[in-house]
Coordinates of C-alpha atoms in Angstrom, one line a residue:
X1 CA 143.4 17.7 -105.7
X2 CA 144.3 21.4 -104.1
X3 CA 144.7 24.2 -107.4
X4 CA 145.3 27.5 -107.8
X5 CA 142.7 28.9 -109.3
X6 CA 143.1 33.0 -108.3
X7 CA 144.4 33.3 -112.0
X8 CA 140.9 33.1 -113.3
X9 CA 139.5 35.2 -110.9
X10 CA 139.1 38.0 -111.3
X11 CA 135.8 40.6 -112.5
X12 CA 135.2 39.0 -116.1
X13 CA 134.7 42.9 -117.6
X14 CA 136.8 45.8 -116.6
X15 CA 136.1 49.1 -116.0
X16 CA 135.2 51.1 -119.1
X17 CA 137.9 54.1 -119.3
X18 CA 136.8 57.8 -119.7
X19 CA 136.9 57.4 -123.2
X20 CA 134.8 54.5 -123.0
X21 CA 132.5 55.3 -121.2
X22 CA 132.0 58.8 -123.3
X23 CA 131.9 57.0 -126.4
X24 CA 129.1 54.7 -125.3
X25 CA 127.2 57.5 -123.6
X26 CA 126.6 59.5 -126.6
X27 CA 125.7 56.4 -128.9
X28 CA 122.3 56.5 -126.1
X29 CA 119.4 58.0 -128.4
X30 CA 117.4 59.5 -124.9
X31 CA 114.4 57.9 -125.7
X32 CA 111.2 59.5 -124.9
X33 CA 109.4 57.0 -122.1
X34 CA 112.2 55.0 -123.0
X35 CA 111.7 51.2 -123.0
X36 CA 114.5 50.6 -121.1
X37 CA 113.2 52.1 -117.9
X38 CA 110.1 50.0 -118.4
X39 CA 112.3 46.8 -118.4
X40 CA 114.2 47.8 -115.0
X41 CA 112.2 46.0 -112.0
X42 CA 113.7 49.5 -110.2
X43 CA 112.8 52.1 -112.9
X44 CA 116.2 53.5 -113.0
X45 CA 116.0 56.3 -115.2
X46 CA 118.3 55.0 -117.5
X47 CA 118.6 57.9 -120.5
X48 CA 119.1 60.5 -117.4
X49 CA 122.1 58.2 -116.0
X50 CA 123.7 58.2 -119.5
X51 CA 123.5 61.6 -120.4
X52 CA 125.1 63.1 -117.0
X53 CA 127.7 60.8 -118.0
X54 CA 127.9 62.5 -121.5
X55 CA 128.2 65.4 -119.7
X56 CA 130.8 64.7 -117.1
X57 CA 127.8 64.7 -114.4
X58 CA 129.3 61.4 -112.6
X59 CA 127.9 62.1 -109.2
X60 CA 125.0 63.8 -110.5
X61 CA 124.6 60.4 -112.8
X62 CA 125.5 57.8 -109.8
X63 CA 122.8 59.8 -107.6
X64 CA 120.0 59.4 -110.8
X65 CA 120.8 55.5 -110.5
X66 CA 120.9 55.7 -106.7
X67 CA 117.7 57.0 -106.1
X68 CA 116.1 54.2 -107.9
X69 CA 118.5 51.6 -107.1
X70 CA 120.8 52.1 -103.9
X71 CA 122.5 49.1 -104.9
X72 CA 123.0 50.2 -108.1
X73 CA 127.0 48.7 -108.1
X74 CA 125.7 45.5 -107.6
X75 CA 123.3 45.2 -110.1
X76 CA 125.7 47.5 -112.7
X77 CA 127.4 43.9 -112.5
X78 CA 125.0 41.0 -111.9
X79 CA 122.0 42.0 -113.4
X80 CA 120.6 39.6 -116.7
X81 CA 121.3 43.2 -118.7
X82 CA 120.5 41.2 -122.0
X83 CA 116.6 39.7 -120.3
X84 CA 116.0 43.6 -118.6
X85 CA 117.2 46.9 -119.7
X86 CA 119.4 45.9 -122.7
X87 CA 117.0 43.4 -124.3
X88 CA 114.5 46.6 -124.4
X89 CA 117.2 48.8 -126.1
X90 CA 116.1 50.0 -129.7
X91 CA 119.1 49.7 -130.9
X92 CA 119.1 46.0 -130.6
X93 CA 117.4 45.6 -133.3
X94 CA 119.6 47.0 -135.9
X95 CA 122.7 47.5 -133.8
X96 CA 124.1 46.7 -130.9
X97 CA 122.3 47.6 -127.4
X98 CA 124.0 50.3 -125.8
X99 CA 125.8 49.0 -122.6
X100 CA 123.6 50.1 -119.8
X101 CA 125.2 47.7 -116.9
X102 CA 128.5 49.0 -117.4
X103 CA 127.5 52.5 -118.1
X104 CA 125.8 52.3 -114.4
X105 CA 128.6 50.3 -112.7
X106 CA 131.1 53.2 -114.5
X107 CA 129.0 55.9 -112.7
X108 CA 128.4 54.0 -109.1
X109 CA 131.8 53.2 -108.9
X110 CA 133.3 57.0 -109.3
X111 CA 131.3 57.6 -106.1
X112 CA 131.5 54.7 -104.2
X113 CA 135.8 54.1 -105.0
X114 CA 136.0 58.2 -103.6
X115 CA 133.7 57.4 -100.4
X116 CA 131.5 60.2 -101.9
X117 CA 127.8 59.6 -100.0
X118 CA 125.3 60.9 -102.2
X119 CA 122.6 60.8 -99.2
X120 CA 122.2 62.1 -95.8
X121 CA 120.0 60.4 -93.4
X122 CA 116.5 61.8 -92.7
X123 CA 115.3 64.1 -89.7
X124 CA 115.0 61.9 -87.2
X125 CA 111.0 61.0 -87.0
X126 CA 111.3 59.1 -83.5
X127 CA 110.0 55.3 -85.2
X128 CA 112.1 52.2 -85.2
X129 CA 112.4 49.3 -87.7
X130 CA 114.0 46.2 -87.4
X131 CA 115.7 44.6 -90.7
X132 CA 116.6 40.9 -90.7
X133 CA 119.1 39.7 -93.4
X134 CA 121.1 42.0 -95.4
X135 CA 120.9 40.7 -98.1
X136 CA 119.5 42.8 -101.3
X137 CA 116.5 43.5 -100.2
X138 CA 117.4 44.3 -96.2
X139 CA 119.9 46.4 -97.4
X140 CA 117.3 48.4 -99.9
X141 CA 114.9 48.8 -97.7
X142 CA 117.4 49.9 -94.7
X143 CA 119.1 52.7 -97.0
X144 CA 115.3 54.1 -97.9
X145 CA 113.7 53.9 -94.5
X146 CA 116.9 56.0 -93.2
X147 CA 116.5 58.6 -95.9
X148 CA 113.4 59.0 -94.2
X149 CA 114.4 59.4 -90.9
X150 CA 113.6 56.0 -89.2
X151 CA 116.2 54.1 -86.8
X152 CA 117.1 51.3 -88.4
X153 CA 118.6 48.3 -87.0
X154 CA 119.7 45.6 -89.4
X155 CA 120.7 42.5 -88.1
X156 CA 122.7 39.3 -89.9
X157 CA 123.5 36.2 -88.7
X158 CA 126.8 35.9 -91.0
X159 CA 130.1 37.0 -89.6
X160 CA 129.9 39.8 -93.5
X161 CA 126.5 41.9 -94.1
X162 CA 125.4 41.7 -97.6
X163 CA 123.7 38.2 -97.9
X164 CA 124.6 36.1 -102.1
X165 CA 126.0 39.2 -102.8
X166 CA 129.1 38.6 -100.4
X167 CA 129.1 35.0 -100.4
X168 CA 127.0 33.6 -102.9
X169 CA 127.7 35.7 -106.1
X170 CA 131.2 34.5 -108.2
X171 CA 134.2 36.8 -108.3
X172 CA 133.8 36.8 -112.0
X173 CA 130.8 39.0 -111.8
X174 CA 131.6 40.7 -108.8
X175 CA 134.2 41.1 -106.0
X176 CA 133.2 40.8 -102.3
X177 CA 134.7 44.5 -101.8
X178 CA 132.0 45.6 -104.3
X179 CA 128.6 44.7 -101.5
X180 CA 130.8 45.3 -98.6
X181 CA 131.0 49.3 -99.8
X182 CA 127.7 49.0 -100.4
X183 CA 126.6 47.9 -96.8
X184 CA 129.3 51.1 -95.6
X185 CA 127.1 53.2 -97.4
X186 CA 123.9 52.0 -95.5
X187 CA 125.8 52.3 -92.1
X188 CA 126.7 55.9 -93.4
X189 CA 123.2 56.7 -93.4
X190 CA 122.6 55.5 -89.7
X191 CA 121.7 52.0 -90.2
X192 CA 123.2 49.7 -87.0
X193 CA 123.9 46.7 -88.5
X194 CA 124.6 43.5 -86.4
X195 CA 126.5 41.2 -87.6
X196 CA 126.7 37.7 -86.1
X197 CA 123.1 37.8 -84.4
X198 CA 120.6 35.4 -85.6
X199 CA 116.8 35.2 -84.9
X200 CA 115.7 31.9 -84.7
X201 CA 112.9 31.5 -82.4
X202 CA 109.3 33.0 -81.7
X203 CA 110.5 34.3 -78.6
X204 CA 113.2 36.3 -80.2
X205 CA 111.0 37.6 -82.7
X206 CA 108.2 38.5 -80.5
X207 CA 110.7 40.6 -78.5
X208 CA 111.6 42.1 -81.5
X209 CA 107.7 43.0 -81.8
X210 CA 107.9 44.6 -78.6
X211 CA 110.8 47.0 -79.4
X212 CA 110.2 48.5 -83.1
X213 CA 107.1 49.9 -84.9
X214 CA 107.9 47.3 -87.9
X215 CA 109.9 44.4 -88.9
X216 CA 110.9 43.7 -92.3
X217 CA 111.9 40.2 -93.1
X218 CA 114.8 39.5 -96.1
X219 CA 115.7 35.8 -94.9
X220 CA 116.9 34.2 -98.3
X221 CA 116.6 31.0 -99.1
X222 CA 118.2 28.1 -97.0
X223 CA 120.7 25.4 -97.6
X224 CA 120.2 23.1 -100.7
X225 CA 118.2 20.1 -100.3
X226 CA 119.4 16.4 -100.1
X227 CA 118.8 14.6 -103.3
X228 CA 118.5 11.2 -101.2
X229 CA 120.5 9.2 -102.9
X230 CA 123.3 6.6 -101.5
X231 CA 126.9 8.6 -101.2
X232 CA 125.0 11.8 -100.2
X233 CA 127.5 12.8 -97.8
X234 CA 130.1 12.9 -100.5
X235 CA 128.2 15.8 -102.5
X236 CA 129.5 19.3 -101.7
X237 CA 126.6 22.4 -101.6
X238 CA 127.2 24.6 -104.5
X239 CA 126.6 27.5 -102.5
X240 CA 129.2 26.7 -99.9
X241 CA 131.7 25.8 -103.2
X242 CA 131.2 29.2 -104.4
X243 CA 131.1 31.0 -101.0
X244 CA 134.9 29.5 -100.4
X245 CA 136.0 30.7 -104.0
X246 CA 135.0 34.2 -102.7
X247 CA 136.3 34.2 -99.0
X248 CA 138.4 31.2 -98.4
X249 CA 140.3 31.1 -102.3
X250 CA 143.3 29.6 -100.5
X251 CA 141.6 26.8 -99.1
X252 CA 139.3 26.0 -102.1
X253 CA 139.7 22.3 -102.9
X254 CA 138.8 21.2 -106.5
X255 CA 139.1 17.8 -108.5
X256 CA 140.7 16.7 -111.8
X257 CA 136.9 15.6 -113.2
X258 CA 134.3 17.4 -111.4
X259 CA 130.3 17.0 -112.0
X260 CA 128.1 19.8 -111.2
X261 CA 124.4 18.2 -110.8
X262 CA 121.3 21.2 -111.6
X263 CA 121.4 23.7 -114.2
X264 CA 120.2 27.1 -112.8
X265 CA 122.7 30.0 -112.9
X266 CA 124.2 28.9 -109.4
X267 CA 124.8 25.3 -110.9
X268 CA 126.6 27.5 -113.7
X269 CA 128.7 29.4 -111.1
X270 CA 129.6 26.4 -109.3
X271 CA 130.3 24.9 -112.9
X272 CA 132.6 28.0 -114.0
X273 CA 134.4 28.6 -111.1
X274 CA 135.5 24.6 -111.4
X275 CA 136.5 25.3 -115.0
X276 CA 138.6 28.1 -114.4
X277 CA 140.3 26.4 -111.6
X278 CA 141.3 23.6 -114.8
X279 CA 139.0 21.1 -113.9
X280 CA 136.9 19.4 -116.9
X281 CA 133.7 19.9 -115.8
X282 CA 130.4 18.3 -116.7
X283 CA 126.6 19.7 -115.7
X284 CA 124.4 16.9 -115.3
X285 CA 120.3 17.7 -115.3
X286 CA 117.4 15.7 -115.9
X287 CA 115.3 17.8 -118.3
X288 CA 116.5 19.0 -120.9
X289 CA 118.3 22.2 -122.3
X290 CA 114.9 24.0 -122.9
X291 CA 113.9 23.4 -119.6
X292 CA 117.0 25.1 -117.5
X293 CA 116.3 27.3 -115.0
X294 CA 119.4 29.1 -116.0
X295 CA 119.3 31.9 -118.1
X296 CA 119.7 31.6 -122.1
X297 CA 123.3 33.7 -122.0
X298 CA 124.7 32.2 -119.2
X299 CA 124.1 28.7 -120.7
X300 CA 125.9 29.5 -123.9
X301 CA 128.6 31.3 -121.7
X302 CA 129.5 28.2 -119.8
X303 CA 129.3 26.6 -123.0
X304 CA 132.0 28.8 -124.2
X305 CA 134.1 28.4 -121.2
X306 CA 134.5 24.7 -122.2
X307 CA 131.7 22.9 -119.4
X308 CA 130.1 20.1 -121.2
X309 CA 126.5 19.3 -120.4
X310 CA 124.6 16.2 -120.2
X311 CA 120.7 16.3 -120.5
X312 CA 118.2 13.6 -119.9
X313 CA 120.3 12.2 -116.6
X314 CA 119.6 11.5 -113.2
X315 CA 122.0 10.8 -110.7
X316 CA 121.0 7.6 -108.6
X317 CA 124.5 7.0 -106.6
X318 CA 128.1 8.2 -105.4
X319 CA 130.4 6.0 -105.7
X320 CA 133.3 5.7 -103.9
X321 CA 137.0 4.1 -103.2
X322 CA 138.7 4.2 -99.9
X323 CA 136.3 7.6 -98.9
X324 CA 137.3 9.4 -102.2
X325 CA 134.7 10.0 -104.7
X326 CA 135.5 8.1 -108.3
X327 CA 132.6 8.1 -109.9
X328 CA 128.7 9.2 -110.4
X329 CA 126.1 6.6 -111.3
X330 CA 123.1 7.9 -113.2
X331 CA 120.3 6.8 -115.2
X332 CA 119.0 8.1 -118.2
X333 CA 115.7 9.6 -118.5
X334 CA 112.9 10.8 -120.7
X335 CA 110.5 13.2 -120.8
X336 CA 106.5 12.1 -120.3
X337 CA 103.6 14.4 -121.7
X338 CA 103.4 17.8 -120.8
X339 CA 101.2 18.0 -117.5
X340 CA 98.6 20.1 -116.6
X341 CA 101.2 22.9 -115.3
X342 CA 102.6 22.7 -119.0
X343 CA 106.0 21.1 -117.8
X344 CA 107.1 17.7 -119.3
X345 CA 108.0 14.9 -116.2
X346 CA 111.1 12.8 -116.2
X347 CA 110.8 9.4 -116.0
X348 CA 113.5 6.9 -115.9
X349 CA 114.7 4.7 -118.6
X350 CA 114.7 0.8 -117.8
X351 CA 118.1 -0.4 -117.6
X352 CA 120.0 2.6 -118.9
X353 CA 122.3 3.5 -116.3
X354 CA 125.7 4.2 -116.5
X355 CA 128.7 5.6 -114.7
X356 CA 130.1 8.9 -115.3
X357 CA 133.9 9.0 -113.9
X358 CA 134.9 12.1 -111.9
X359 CA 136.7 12.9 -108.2
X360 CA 134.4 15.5 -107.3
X361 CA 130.6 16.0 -107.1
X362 CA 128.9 19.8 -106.1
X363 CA 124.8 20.0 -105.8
X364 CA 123.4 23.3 -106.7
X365 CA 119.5 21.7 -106.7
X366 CA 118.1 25.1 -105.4
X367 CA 117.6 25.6 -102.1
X368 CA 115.3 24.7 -99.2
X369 CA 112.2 27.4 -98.5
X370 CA 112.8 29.7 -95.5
X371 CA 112.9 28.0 -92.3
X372 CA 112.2 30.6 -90.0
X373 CA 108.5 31.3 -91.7
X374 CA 107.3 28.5 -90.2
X375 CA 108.8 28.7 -86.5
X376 CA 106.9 32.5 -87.0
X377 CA 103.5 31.0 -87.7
X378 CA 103.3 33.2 -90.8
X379 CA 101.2 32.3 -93.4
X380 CA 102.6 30.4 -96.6
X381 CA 102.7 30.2 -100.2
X382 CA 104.4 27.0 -101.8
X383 CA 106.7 27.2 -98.7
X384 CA 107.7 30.8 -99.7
X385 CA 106.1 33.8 -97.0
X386 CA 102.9 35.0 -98.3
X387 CA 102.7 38.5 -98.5
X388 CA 100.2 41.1 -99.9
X389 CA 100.8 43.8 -102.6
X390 CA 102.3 46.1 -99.8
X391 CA 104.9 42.9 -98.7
X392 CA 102.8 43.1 -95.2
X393 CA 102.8 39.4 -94.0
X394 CA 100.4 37.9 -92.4
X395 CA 101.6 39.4 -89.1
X396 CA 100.4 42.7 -88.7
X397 CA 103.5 45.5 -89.3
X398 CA 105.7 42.3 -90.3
X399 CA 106.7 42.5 -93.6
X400 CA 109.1 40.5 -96.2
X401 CA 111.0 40.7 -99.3
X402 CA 113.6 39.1 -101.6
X403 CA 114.0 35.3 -102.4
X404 CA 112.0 34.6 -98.9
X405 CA 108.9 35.7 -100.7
X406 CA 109.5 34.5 -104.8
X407 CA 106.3 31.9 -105.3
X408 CA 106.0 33.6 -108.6
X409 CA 108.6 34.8 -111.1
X410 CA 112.4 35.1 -111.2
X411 CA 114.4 35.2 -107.9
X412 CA 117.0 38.1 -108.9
X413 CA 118.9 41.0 -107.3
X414 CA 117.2 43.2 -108.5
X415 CA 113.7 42.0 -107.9
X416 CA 115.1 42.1 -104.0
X417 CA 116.1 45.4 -104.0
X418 CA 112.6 46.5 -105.6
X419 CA 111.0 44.5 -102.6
X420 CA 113.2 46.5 -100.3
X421 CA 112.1 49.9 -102.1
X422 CA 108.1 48.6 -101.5
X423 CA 108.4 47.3 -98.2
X424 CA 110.1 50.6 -97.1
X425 CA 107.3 52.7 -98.7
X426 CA 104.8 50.4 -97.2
X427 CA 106.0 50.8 -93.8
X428 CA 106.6 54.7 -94.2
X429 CA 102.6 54.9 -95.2
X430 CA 101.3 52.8 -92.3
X431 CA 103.5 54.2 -89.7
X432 CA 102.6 57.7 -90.3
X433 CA 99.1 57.1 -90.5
X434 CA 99.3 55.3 -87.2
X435 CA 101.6 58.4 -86.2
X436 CA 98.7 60.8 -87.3
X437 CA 96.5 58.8 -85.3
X438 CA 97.9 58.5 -81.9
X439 CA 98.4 62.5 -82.4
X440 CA 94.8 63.4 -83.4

């Protein structure tokens, strides 16, 4: 069934007024080597920020989170606040934390909404670096190699620049206009960005070699994997679902009774946008609430939003009637002894399976390691690209950041854009020595 679901779609929080924003400013204590800062992945100086605010210092405040974080906007909006900066705020213990993300999108938005540039590119220092993907961390580590002078080219294979931030990253939390300014601003500092050019051979890359001093590599993640399971072809990719809610509203087709299978925050987007589009909506996983990938607030957020969940299941088969999808059938499961990586296994139950009714089924199962490491020849880890503490790969002045990289830890926007902030430090150091070098 076609809806309308625009009405619900539309940034979740305002912007804080003056007033606001003033008011929540000066309830900031200024910590000395304030917690908060330690919590960032970017080590925005967070008490600075807030006090230029108190002060009327907007540029001088979007420049303080700038410098740490060029895409401070985006992560003002998407970043797990309550997890980072927020959870670390000493008045969460008594009070309530002060409201950093929307204290720092407040600030980055005064400059970015005026088309005030609070950089200039570097001196020109005659080196070359190729980006590929602009995504978080291409974008980061564009923006800081230009400050320093370098000619950076940026190329994306998308027909937009900005990688989950413009397509993958709901309305609700924020607005395609909200990366695309941020990519303007890395074009305003020099950076060429190509749009609509992929690299997907050796060939290409090693040409690519040939022309610039360094290549930094911020993929993403691919497609989401097939579950294997009979009806396959009726399942639509989460990412895609949420991709057309952001660029292609009009044409976004949602059922009556729609079943979301995983339970990581992109199963919750995919989950949420359904919702507000008036579907009933049920998450199906086959672990159990403690072990969701999804974060603890955005589980009990979809929870408020009215998306039911249903642990313990495992879908074996689509079924449908005539090509249309009526139903799910699953099988309940149950979780063996914890193994030696600590995580309980699910094992089917004998002769427990069932069908759940719906008209619409959307995967959001993760997504598939990055292709293109392995047509490089770059070394891997758990199908992610290996890199060392500097991000260098395996290739010698190749190096990589963002989700293409995540083996370990949280895949976030803000872990990207730190990535980016390395990697362009890393390259800065080696070129220059190897600068010094072929000068001495």
């Amino acid at each position: 069934m076609h809806k309308d679901p625009s009405s619900g779609f539309q940034e979740s929080y305002p912007s804080l007024t003056q007033h606001e924003a003033l008011t929540e400013a000066n309830r900031c204590l200024y910590c000395y080597d304030a917690p908060c800062i330690h919590a960032c992945p970017t080590h925005i100086d967070i008490p600075t920020f807030i006090k230029k605010i108190a002060s009327g210092n907007l540029r001088g405040s979007a420049r303080t989170i700038l410098e740490s974080n060029f895409l401070g906007g985006t992560c003002g909006r998407v970043c797990p606040v309550q997890e980072l900066c927020e959870g670390a705020c000493v008045l969460g213990k008594d009070h309530k934390p002060i409201a950093i993300g929307r204290l720092q999108r407040y600030a980055v938005d005064h400059v970015q909404e005026r088309g005030i540039e609070v950089f200039q590119p570097g001196a020109s220092n005659g080196m070359k670096v190729a980006v590929i993907g602009s995504g978080p961390a291409g974008l980061s580590c564009s923006a800081e190699l230009a400050k320093l002078g370098y000619a950076v080219t940026l190329f994306e294979k998308r027909e937009l620049a900005g990688g989950l931030s413009t397509y993958g990253i709901i309305v609700l939390r924020e607005p395609v206009e909200v990366s695309l300014k941020e990519v303007e601003s890395v074009q305003k500092l020099g950076v060429q960005v190509q749009t609509g050019h992929s690299i997907d051979s050796k060939e290409q890359f090693d040409a690519l070699l040939g022309q610039f001093d360094a290549v930094f590599l911020s993929v993403g993640l691919g497609a989401v994997p097939a579950m294997g399971i009979p009806g396959e072809e009726y399942l639509q990719d989460g990412l895609k679902f949420i991709e057309d809610s952001k660029i292609d509203l009009e044409h976004l087709q949602v059922g009556d009774n729609v079943v979301v299978i995983g339970a990581g925050n992109t199963a919750i987007d995919a989950a949420t946008i359904a919702r507000r589009a008036g579907a009933d909506v049920t998450m199906v996983y086959r672990r159990t609430e403690s072990e969701m990938t999804a974060y603890e607030h955005e589980y009990h957020f979809a929870l408020k939003e009215g998306i039911q969940y249903s642990f313990l299941t495992q879908p074996v088969r689509v079924i449908t009637e005539d090509a249309r999808v009526v139903g799910l059938e699953c099988v309940k499961m149950e979780l063996t002894e914890p193994d030696a990586s600590g995580r309980a296994a699910p094992r089917a139950v004998p002769g427990s399976e069932f069908v759940m009714p719906c008209d619409q089924v959307i995967k959001a199962i993760g997504q598939e390691k990055p292709a293109l490491a392995v047509t490089l020849g770059l070394e891997l880890d758990k199908g992610y690209i290996k890199t060392d503490d500097s991000l260098q790969t395996s290739i010698p002045n190749v190096y990589a950041g963002g989700d293409c990289i995540r083996a370990k830890g949280t895949a976030s926007t803000v872990m990207a854009v730190q990535d980016g902030k390395i990697a362009a430090a890393s390259i800065h150091e080696a070129l220059s020595i190897r600068k010094e070098v072929a000068h001495g």
